[in-house]
C-alpha positions as a printed Julia matrix, in Angstrom:
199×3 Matrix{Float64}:
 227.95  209.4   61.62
 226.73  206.34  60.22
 226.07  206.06  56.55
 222.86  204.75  56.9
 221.56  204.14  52.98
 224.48  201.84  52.84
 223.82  200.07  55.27
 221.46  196.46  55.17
 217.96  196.26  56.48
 219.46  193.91  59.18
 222.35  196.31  59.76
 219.48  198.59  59.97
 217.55  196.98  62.67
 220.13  196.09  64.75
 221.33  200.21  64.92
 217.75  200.84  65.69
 217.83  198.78  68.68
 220.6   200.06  69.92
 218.91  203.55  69.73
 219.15  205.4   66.8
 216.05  206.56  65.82
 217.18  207.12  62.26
 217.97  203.43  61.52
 214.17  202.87  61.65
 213.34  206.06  59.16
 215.38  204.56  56.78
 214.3   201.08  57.59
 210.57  202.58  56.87
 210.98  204.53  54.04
 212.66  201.2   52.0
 210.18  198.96  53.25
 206.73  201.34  53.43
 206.09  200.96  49.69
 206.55  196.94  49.1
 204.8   196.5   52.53
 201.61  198.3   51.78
 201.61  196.99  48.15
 201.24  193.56  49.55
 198.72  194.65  52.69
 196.75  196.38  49.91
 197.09  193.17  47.43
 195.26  191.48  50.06
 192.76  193.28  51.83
 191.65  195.39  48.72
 190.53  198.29  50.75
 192.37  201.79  51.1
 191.55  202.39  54.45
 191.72  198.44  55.78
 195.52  198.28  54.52
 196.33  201.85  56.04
 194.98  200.8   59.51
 197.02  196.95  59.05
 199.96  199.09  57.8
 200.34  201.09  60.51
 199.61  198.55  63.34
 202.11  196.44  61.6
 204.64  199.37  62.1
 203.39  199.67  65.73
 204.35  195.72  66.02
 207.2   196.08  64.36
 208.67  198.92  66.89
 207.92  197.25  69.53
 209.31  193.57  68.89
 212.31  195.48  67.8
 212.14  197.58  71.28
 211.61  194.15  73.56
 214.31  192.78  71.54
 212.64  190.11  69.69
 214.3   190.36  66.62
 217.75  188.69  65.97
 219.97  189.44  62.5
 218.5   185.95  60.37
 219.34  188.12  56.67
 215.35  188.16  56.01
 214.02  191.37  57.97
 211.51  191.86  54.97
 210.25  188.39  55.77
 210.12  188.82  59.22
 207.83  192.47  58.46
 205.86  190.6   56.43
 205.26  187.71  58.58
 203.78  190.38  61.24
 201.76  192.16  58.41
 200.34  188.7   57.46
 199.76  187.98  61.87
 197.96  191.42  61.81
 195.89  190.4   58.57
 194.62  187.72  59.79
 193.61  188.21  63.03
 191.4   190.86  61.47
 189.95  188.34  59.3
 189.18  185.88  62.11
 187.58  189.08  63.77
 185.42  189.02  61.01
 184.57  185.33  60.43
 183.23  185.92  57.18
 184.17  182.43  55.03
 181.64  183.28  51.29
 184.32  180.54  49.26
 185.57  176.78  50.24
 188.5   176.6   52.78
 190.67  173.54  52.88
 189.59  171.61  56.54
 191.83  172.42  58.97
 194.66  169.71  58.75
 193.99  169.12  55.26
 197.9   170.05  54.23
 198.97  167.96  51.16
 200.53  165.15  53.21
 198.94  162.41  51.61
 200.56  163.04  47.98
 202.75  160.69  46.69
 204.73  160.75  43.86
 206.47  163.94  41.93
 207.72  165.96  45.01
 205.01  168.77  45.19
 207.44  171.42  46.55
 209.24  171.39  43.69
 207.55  174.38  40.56
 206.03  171.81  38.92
 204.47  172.32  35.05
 200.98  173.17  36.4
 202.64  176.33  38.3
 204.57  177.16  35.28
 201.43  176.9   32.87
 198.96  179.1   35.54
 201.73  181.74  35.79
 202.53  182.08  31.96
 199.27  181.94  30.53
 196.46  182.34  33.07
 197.39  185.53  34.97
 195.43  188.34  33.09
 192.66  186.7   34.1
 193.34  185.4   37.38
 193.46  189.09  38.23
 189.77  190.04  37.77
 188.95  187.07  39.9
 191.71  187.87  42.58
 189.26  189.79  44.9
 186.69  186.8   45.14
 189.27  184.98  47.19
 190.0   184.58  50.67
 192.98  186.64  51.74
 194.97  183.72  52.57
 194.42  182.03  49.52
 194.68  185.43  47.45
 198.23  186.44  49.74
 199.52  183.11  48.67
 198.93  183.83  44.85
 200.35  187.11  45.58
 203.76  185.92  46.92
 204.04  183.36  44.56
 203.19  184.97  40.97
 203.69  188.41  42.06
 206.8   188.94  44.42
 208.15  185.48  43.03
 208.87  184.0   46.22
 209.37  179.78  46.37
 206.99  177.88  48.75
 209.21  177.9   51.12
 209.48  181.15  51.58
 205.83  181.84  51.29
 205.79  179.33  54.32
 208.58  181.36  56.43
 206.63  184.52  55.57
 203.44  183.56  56.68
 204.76  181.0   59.73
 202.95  178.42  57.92
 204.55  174.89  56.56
 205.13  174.53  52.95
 202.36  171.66  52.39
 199.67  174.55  54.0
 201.22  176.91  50.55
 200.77  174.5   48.63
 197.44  173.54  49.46
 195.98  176.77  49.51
 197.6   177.81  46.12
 195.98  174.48  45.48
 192.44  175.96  46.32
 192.72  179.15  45.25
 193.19  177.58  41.71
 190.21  175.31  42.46
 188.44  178.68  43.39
 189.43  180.42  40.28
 188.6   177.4   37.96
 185.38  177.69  39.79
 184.48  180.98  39.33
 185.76  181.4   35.75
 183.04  178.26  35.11
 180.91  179.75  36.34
 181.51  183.68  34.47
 182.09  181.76  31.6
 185.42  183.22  31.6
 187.96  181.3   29.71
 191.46  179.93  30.57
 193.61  179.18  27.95
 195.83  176.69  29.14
 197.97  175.6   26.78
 199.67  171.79  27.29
């Protein structure tokens, strides 16, 4: 009998396929918690993130069934990649836009200068200084602006990874952690809420 606890999410996945229905509790119950935290982080609504949480476990089971999923060493990427699919495709259900969206194409290409996937001081500054009250704004935001945020500040993931997690390219990140910072300079203006940042 396999020892599964010991065993890697990949490891995991791979046993699953293969059969044993096990493999997948175990690959739920380690995965369940950080999953929904992150559903729920976006969506802010109990019963929205159960319903995404659950059709991202239906999605998951059956990519893993077809045999869509090959050992890459990132299967929490690749769950949250779906979770992020399932998100939003309910938002485009939706199509409610209240805040300003980058145009579509509008990726960060044209910088020059300082490479801007590098964590650069402005990055440093928002994340030491300006989260307490980032987080009373955080629900104003459009998910993918808020999910990016999220990843970034609160699971501590690079750009790049943000990108491979949400099957966009890096310059998209950026630019939406871009506007999302526009957004929350906005509204802070405009609650006469004040952000310390410190130079």
């Amino acid at each position: 009998m396999e020892k599964l606890a010991s065993m890697t999410d990949e490891e995991l996945a791979l046993l699953y396929i293969g059969g044993n229905n096990r493999a997948f509790d175990e690959l739920l119950s380690r995965n369940q918690s950080k999953l929904f935290s992150y559903i729920m982080f976006v969506v802010r609504d109990q019963e929205l993130a159960n319903d995404i949480f659950q059709d991202t476990f239906v999605k998951v089971i059956t990519k893993l069934q077809e045999g869509k999923y090959t050992d890459s060493g990132k299967f929490s990427y690749w769950v949250t990649r779906i979770a992020h699919n399932v998100i939003m495709d309910w938002y485009r259900q939706q199509k409610n836009a209240h805040i300003v969206e980058p145009a579509e194409g509008n990726d960060l290409t044209n910088l020059k200068g300082v490479s801007v996937t590098d964590t650069n001081r402005e990055a440093e500054i928002v994340n030491a200084q300006v989260l307490d009250d980032v987080k009373r704004m955080m629900d104003m935001l459009p998910a993918p602006q808020r999910e990016v945020v999220y990843m970034r500040f609160y699971q501590e993931l690079s750009f790049k990874e943000i990108a491979e997690a949400t099957g966009v390219s890096i310059n998209t990140s950026l630019g939406r952690m871009r506007y999302a910072i526009l957004n929350l300079r906005r509204m802070a203006k405009e609650h006469s809420i004040t952000l310390n940042v410190c130079v």
